[in-house]
Amino acid sequence: GAGVSQSPRYKVTKRGQDVALRCDPISGHVSLYWYRQALGQGPEFLTYFNYEAQQDKSGLPNDRFSAERPEGSISTLTIQRTEQRDSAMYRCASSLGGRETQYFGPGTRLLVL
Amino acid sequence: AQSVTQLDSQVPVFEEAPVELRCNYSSSVSVYLFWYVQYPNQGLQLLLKYLSGSTLVKGINGFEAEFNKSQTSFHLRKPSVHISDTAEYFCAVNPLRGGSNYKLTFGKGTLLTVNP
């Protein structure tokens, strides 16, 4: 079946612009996660949804970052007033439940100029 | 809190040679352990995982890893590598219990380059 999909795959934006990154999880997966991976680093946790409820947003770096999953399926990670330090690979993952194996999408590479 | 250390950032090897990618972790609670692989221009793919039971875990593409609780290690091995194994490999853990048992903590990754 289809895996986790993310769009866009690449995004170049100018500093100060808002960006929205989309994640479409595997069908039937109730848990969804966002991670951020800087160059030369491993992925770092941003936020976690169980169905439509955002259970943990402790990894979001500041209030410019927000995420939603209004119908318990597709999720959007929004970064307002982007800064150059926001440049990274943003990864989405989904799982059957909160303690189940996480399956990752291809990621969105964001470059802020 | 958990932390993961991958001791080698880059490992170059020749085709058909054996390889070991090292991973050590630190945690105050028991953890599940994972190896993920990222091939060029692709997403992270699960290679293998240790949840419980036998400490030797076999994964896809001929890889295996051994959990050593006393040394807090989970090294990844393959007896004979192929060019197609060239990729970045990430070790990760998440806690068995507690409020954040869904949260994966990753190492920085090891770039395996297999040369002909």
mmCIF file of C-alpha atoms in Angstrom:
data_model
loop_
_atom_site.group_PDB
_atom_site.id
_atom_site.type_symbol
_atom_site.label_atom_id
_atom_site.label_comp_id
_atom_site.label_asym_id
_atom_site.label_seq_id
_atom_site.Cartn_x
_atom_site.Cartn_y
_atom_site.Cartn_z
ATOM 1 C CA GLY A 1 0.000 0.000 0.000
ATOM 2 C CA ALA A 2 0.934 3.661 -0.138
ATOM 3 C CA GLY A 3 3.449 4.927 2.361
ATOM 4 C CA VAL A 4 3.653 8.282 4.072
ATOM 5 C CA SER A 5 3.704 11.129 1.572
ATOM 6 C CA GLN A 6 4.889 14.671 2.079
ATOM 7 C CA SER A 7 4.604 17.781 -0.029
ATOM 8 C CA PRO A 8 6.299 19.736 -1.278
ATOM 9 C CA ARG A 9 9.523 17.738 -1.469
ATOM 10 C CA TYR A 10 11.553 20.937 -1.741
ATOM 11 C CA LYS A 11 10.652 24.439 -0.702
ATOM 12 C CA VAL A 12 12.719 27.579 -1.162
ATOM 13 C CA THR A 13 11.367 30.682 0.497
ATOM 14 C CA LYS A 14 12.513 34.114 1.498
ATOM 15 C CA ARG A 15 13.062 35.104 5.081
ATOM 16 C CA GLY A 16 9.855 36.426 6.628
ATOM 17 C CA GLN A 17 7.490 34.351 4.500
ATOM 18 C CA ASP A 18 5.133 31.747 5.932
ATOM 19 C CA VAL A 19 5.360 28.133 4.763
ATOM 20 C CA ALA A 20 3.020 25.161 5.129
ATOM 21 C CA LEU A 21 4.305 21.610 4.920
ATOM 22 C CA ARG A 22 1.882 18.772 4.354
ATOM 23 C CA CYS A 23 1.937 15.162 5.528
ATOM 24 C CA ASP A 24 -0.406 12.399 4.390
ATOM 25 C CA PRO A 25 0.013 9.360 6.695
ATOM 26 C CA ILE A 26 -0.473 5.703 5.941
ATOM 27 C CA SER A 27 -4.178 4.879 5.844
ATOM 28 C CA GLY A 28 -5.400 3.647 9.219
ATOM 29 C CA HIS A 29 -2.478 5.059 11.190
ATOM 30 C CA VAL A 30 -3.853 7.030 14.114
ATOM 31 C CA SER A 31 -0.532 8.447 15.314
ATOM 32 C CA LEU A 32 1.434 11.083 13.441
ATOM 33 C CA TYR A 33 4.759 12.703 14.231
ATOM 34 C CA TRP A 34 6.856 15.580 12.936
ATOM 35 C CA TYR A 35 10.638 15.645 13.209
ATOM 36 C CA ARG A 36 13.236 18.145 12.029
ATOM 37 C CA GLN A 37 16.679 17.182 10.805
ATOM 38 C CA ALA A 38 19.434 19.752 10.500
ATOM 39 C CA LEU A 39 22.407 19.073 8.259
ATOM 40 C CA GLY A 40 24.742 16.536 9.836
ATOM 41 C CA GLN A 41 22.332 15.704 12.629
ATOM 42 C CA GLY A 42 19.750 13.053 13.330
ATOM 43 C CA PRO A 43 16.029 13.815 13.280
ATOM 44 C CA GLU A 44 14.700 15.647 16.342
ATOM 45 C CA PHE A 45 11.144 15.341 17.615
ATOM 46 C CA LEU A 46 8.819 18.287 17.089
ATOM 47 C CA THR A 47 5.255 17.184 17.801
ATOM 48 C CA TYR A 48 2.908 14.184 18.089
ATOM 49 C CA PHE A 49 -0.773 13.660 17.239
ATOM 50 C CA ASN A 50 -3.081 10.878 18.298
ATOM 51 C CA TYR A 51 -6.039 11.067 15.914
ATOM 52 C CA GLU A 52 -6.760 14.822 15.697
ATOM 53 C CA ALA A 53 -5.465 15.639 19.178
ATOM 54 C CA GLN A 54 -2.022 17.186 19.497
ATOM 55 C CA GLN A 55 -0.696 15.228 22.461
ATOM 56 C CA ASP A 56 2.797 16.672 22.622
ATOM 57 C CA LYS A 57 4.230 19.829 21.112
ATOM 58 C CA SER A 58 7.212 20.068 23.397
ATOM 59 C CA GLY A 59 9.701 19.905 20.528
ATOM 60 C CA LEU A 60 8.373 22.907 18.605
ATOM 61 C CA PRO A 61 11.217 25.441 18.867
ATOM 62 C CA ASN A 62 9.096 28.577 19.340
ATOM 63 C CA ASP A 63 5.642 30.011 18.711
ATOM 64 C CA ARG A 64 6.339 30.562 15.014
ATOM 65 C CA PHE A 65 5.886 26.819 14.594
ATOM 66 C CA SER A 66 2.450 25.214 14.730
ATOM 67 C CA ALA A 67 0.865 21.996 13.542
ATOM 68 C CA GLU A 68 -2.637 20.699 13.052
ATOM 69 C CA ARG A 69 -4.424 17.528 12.062
ATOM 70 C CA PRO A 70 -8.074 18.602 12.018
ATOM 71 C CA GLU A 71 -9.671 15.390 10.742
ATOM 72 C CA GLY A 72 -7.228 12.922 12.176
ATOM 73 C CA SER A 73 -5.575 12.203 8.848
ATOM 74 C CA ILE A 74 -3.575 14.811 6.895
ATOM 75 C CA SER A 75 -1.390 17.109 8.961
ATOM 76 C CA THR A 76 0.089 20.507 8.229
ATOM 77 C CA LEU A 77 3.172 21.982 9.860
ATOM 78 C CA THR A 78 3.218 25.762 9.501
ATOM 79 C CA ILE A 79 6.191 28.011 10.058
ATOM 80 C CA GLN A 80 5.412 31.724 10.245
ATOM 81 C CA ARG A 81 7.895 34.494 9.499
ATOM 82 C CA THR A 82 10.577 32.037 8.454
ATOM 83 C CA GLU A 83 14.196 32.593 9.425
ATOM 84 C CA GLN A 84 17.377 31.217 7.903
ATOM 85 C CA ARG A 85 17.873 28.957 10.934
ATOM 86 C CA ASP A 86 14.609 27.181 10.013
ATOM 87 C CA SER A 87 16.361 25.629 6.986
ATOM 88 C CA ALA A 88 16.311 21.863 7.477
ATOM 89 C CA MET A 89 14.691 18.603 6.393
ATOM 90 C CA TYR A 90 11.243 18.228 7.920
ATOM 91 C CA ARG A 91 10.166 14.627 8.331
ATOM 92 C CA CYS A 92 6.733 13.210 9.020
ATOM 93 C CA ALA A 93 6.067 9.722 10.343
ATOM 94 C CA SER A 94 2.970 7.728 11.186
ATOM 95 C CA SER A 95 2.204 4.589 13.194
ATOM 96 C CA LEU A 96 -0.731 2.384 14.105
ATOM 97 C CA GLY A 97 -0.520 3.635 17.670
ATOM 98 C CA GLY A 98 1.665 5.700 19.909
ATOM 99 C CA ARG A 99 4.082 2.905 20.746
ATOM 100 C CA GLU A 100 4.103 1.205 17.379
ATOM 101 C CA THR A 101 6.834 1.316 14.766
ATOM 102 C CA GLN A 102 7.054 4.670 13.023
ATOM 103 C CA TYR A 103 7.136 4.818 9.227
ATOM 104 C CA PHE A 104 8.672 7.888 7.682
ATOM 105 C CA GLY A 105 7.868 9.888 4.588
ATOM 106 C CA PRO A 106 10.464 11.220 2.125
ATOM 107 C CA GLY A 107 10.715 14.568 3.919
ATOM 108 C CA THR A 108 10.449 18.196 2.838
ATOM 109 C CA ARG A 109 13.717 20.049 2.420
ATOM 110 C CA LEU A 110 13.181 23.683 3.374
ATOM 111 C CA LEU A 111 15.647 26.390 2.421
ATOM 112 C CA VAL A 112 15.119 29.894 3.756
ATOM 113 C CA LEU A 113 17.097 32.560 1.906
ATOM 114 C CA ALA B 1 15.764 11.464 28.907
ATOM 115 C CA GLN B 2 17.578 9.375 26.336
ATOM 116 C CA SER B 3 20.633 10.028 24.187
ATOM 117 C CA VAL B 4 22.193 8.096 21.334
ATOM 118 C CA THR B 5 25.817 8.201 20.235
ATOM 119 C CA GLN B 6 26.952 6.918 16.865
ATOM 120 C CA LEU B 7 30.688 6.833 17.211
ATOM 121 C CA ASP B 8 31.580 7.023 13.526
ATOM 122 C CA SER B 9 30.217 9.752 11.280
ATOM 123 C CA GLN B 10 31.652 8.088 8.163
ATOM 124 C CA VAL B 11 32.640 4.502 7.410
ATOM 125 C CA PRO B 12 34.251 3.714 4.056
ATOM 126 C CA VAL B 13 34.583 0.028 3.125
ATOM 127 C CA PHE B 14 35.277 -2.054 0.055
ATOM 128 C CA GLU B 15 32.618 -4.187 -1.564
ATOM 129 C CA GLU B 16 32.234 -7.676 -0.014
ATOM 130 C CA ALA B 17 34.023 -6.615 3.186
ATOM 131 C CA PRO B 18 32.313 -6.936 6.578
ATOM 132 C CA VAL B 19 31.090 -3.808 8.330
ATOM 133 C CA GLU B 20 30.065 -2.786 11.846
ATOM 134 C CA LEU B 21 28.324 0.499 12.602
ATOM 135 C CA ARG B 22 28.468 1.355 16.269
ATOM 136 C CA CYS B 23 25.649 2.711 18.428
ATOM 137 C CA ASN B 24 25.627 3.388 22.165
ATOM 138 C CA TYR B 25 22.746 4.819 24.121
ATOM 139 C CA SER B 26 22.059 6.331 27.509
ATOM 140 C CA SER B 27 18.726 6.032 29.293
ATOM 141 C CA SER B 28 17.405 5.887 32.843
ATOM 142 C CA VAL B 29 14.675 3.445 31.714
ATOM 143 C CA SER B 30 14.533 0.452 29.426
ATOM 144 C CA VAL B 31 14.255 1.256 25.758
ATOM 145 C CA TYR B 32 13.283 -0.135 22.408
ATOM 146 C CA LEU B 33 16.070 0.157 19.811
ATOM 147 C CA PHE B 34 15.935 0.763 16.074
ATOM 148 C CA TRP B 35 18.146 1.142 13.057
ATOM 149 C CA TYR B 36 16.836 3.216 10.165
ATOM 150 C CA VAL B 37 18.507 3.634 6.770
ATOM 151 C CA GLN B 38 18.297 6.512 4.344
ATOM 152 C CA TYR B 39 19.279 5.754 0.770
ATOM 153 C CA PRO B 40 20.163 8.719 -1.453
ATOM 154 C CA ASN B 41 17.103 10.858 -2.261
ATOM 155 C CA GLN B 42 14.781 8.598 -0.259
ATOM 156 C CA GLY B 43 13.088 8.734 3.140
ATOM 157 C CA LEU B 44 14.036 6.891 6.315
ATOM 158 C CA GLN B 45 13.350 3.175 6.101
ATOM 159 C CA LEU B 46 13.213 0.807 9.067
ATOM 160 C CA LEU B 47 16.079 -1.684 8.889
ATOM 161 C CA LEU B 48 15.465 -3.612 12.117
ATOM 162 C CA LYS B 49 14.257 -3.216 15.676
ATOM 163 C CA TYR B 50 14.762 -4.743 19.108
ATOM 164 C CA LEU B 51 11.746 -4.853 21.368
ATOM 165 C CA SER B 52 12.403 -7.893 23.579
ATOM 166 C CA GLY B 53 13.544 -11.510 23.451
ATOM 167 C CA SER B 54 16.633 -12.647 21.587
ATOM 168 C CA THR B 55 19.354 -10.019 21.678
ATOM 169 C CA LEU B 56 20.389 -10.796 18.093
ATOM 170 C CA VAL B 57 18.000 -9.159 15.671
ATOM 171 C CA LYS B 58 17.936 -9.776 11.936
ATOM 172 C CA GLY B 59 16.713 -7.133 9.533
ATOM 173 C CA ILE B 60 16.330 -6.522 5.844
ATOM 174 C CA ASN B 61 19.123 -6.739 3.269
ATOM 175 C CA GLY B 62 21.262 -9.094 5.376
ATOM 176 C CA PHE B 63 21.842 -6.697 8.264
ATOM 177 C CA GLU B 64 21.744 -7.760 11.903
ATOM 178 C CA ALA B 65 22.252 -6.038 15.237
ATOM 179 C CA GLU B 66 23.001 -7.237 18.740
ATOM 180 C CA PHE B 67 21.596 -5.636 21.862
ATOM 181 C CA ASN B 68 24.074 -5.568 24.749
ATOM 182 C CA LYS B 69 22.379 -4.259 27.855
ATOM 183 C CA SER B 70 25.506 -4.162 30.031
ATOM 184 C CA GLN B 71 27.364 -2.092 27.451
ATOM 185 C CA THR B 72 24.250 -0.149 26.406
ATOM 186 C CA SER B 73 25.083 -0.841 22.786
ATOM 187 C CA PHE B 74 23.200 -1.876 19.670
ATOM 188 C CA HIS B 75 25.818 -2.285 16.935
ATOM 189 C CA LEU B 76 24.768 -2.991 13.356
ATOM 190 C CA ARG B 77 26.657 -5.568 11.290
ATOM 191 C CA LYS B 78 26.735 -7.089 7.848
ATOM 192 C CA PRO B 79 29.197 -9.834 6.867
ATOM 193 C CA SER B 80 29.561 -8.752 3.235
ATOM 194 C CA VAL B 81 28.450 -5.376 1.909
ATOM 195 C CA HIS B 82 27.344 -4.382 -1.572
ATOM 196 C CA ILE B 83 27.612 -1.119 -3.455
ATOM 197 C CA SER B 84 23.862 -0.718 -2.956
ATOM 198 C CA ASP B 85 24.345 -0.555 0.836
ATOM 199 C CA THR B 86 25.806 2.931 0.448
ATOM 200 C CA ALA B 87 23.502 5.052 2.598
ATOM 201 C CA GLU B 88 23.207 6.905 5.874
ATOM 202 C CA TYR B 89 22.305 4.773 8.878
ATOM 203 C CA PHE B 90 20.584 6.096 12.000
ATOM 204 C CA CYS B 91 20.304 4.424 15.382
ATOM 205 C CA ALA B 92 17.279 5.416 17.499
ATOM 206 C CA VAL B 93 15.655 4.580 20.838
ATOM 207 C CA ASN B 94 12.380 5.185 22.566
ATOM 208 C CA PRO B 95 11.485 4.433 26.195
ATOM 209 C CA LEU B 96 9.362 1.413 27.096
ATOM 210 C CA ARG B 97 7.384 3.338 29.664
ATOM 211 C CA GLY B 98 6.576 6.847 30.628
ATOM 212 C CA GLY B 99 4.700 9.713 29.119
ATOM 213 C CA SER B 100 7.002 10.066 26.114
ATOM 214 C CA ASN B 101 7.169 6.451 25.042
ATOM 215 C CA TYR B 102 6.285 7.449 21.462
ATOM 216 C CA LYS B 103 9.219 9.836 21.073
ATOM 217 C CA LEU B 104 12.189 8.558 19.055
ATOM 218 C CA THR B 105 15.642 9.879 19.945
ATOM 219 C CA PHE B 106 18.123 9.544 17.086
ATOM 220 C CA GLY B 107 21.874 9.506 16.798
ATOM 221 C CA LYS B 108 23.621 11.796 14.326
ATOM 222 C CA GLY B 109 23.940 9.093 11.717
ATOM 223 C CA THR B 110 26.765 7.143 10.066
ATOM 224 C CA LEU B 111 27.426 7.500 6.361
ATOM 225 C CA LEU B 112 28.417 4.110 4.958
ATOM 226 C CA THR B 113 30.210 4.323 1.641
ATOM 227 C CA VAL B 114 30.888 1.053 -0.176
ATOM 228 C CA ASN B 115 33.623 1.295 -2.783
ATOM 229 C CA PRO B 116 34.249 -1.173 -5.635
#
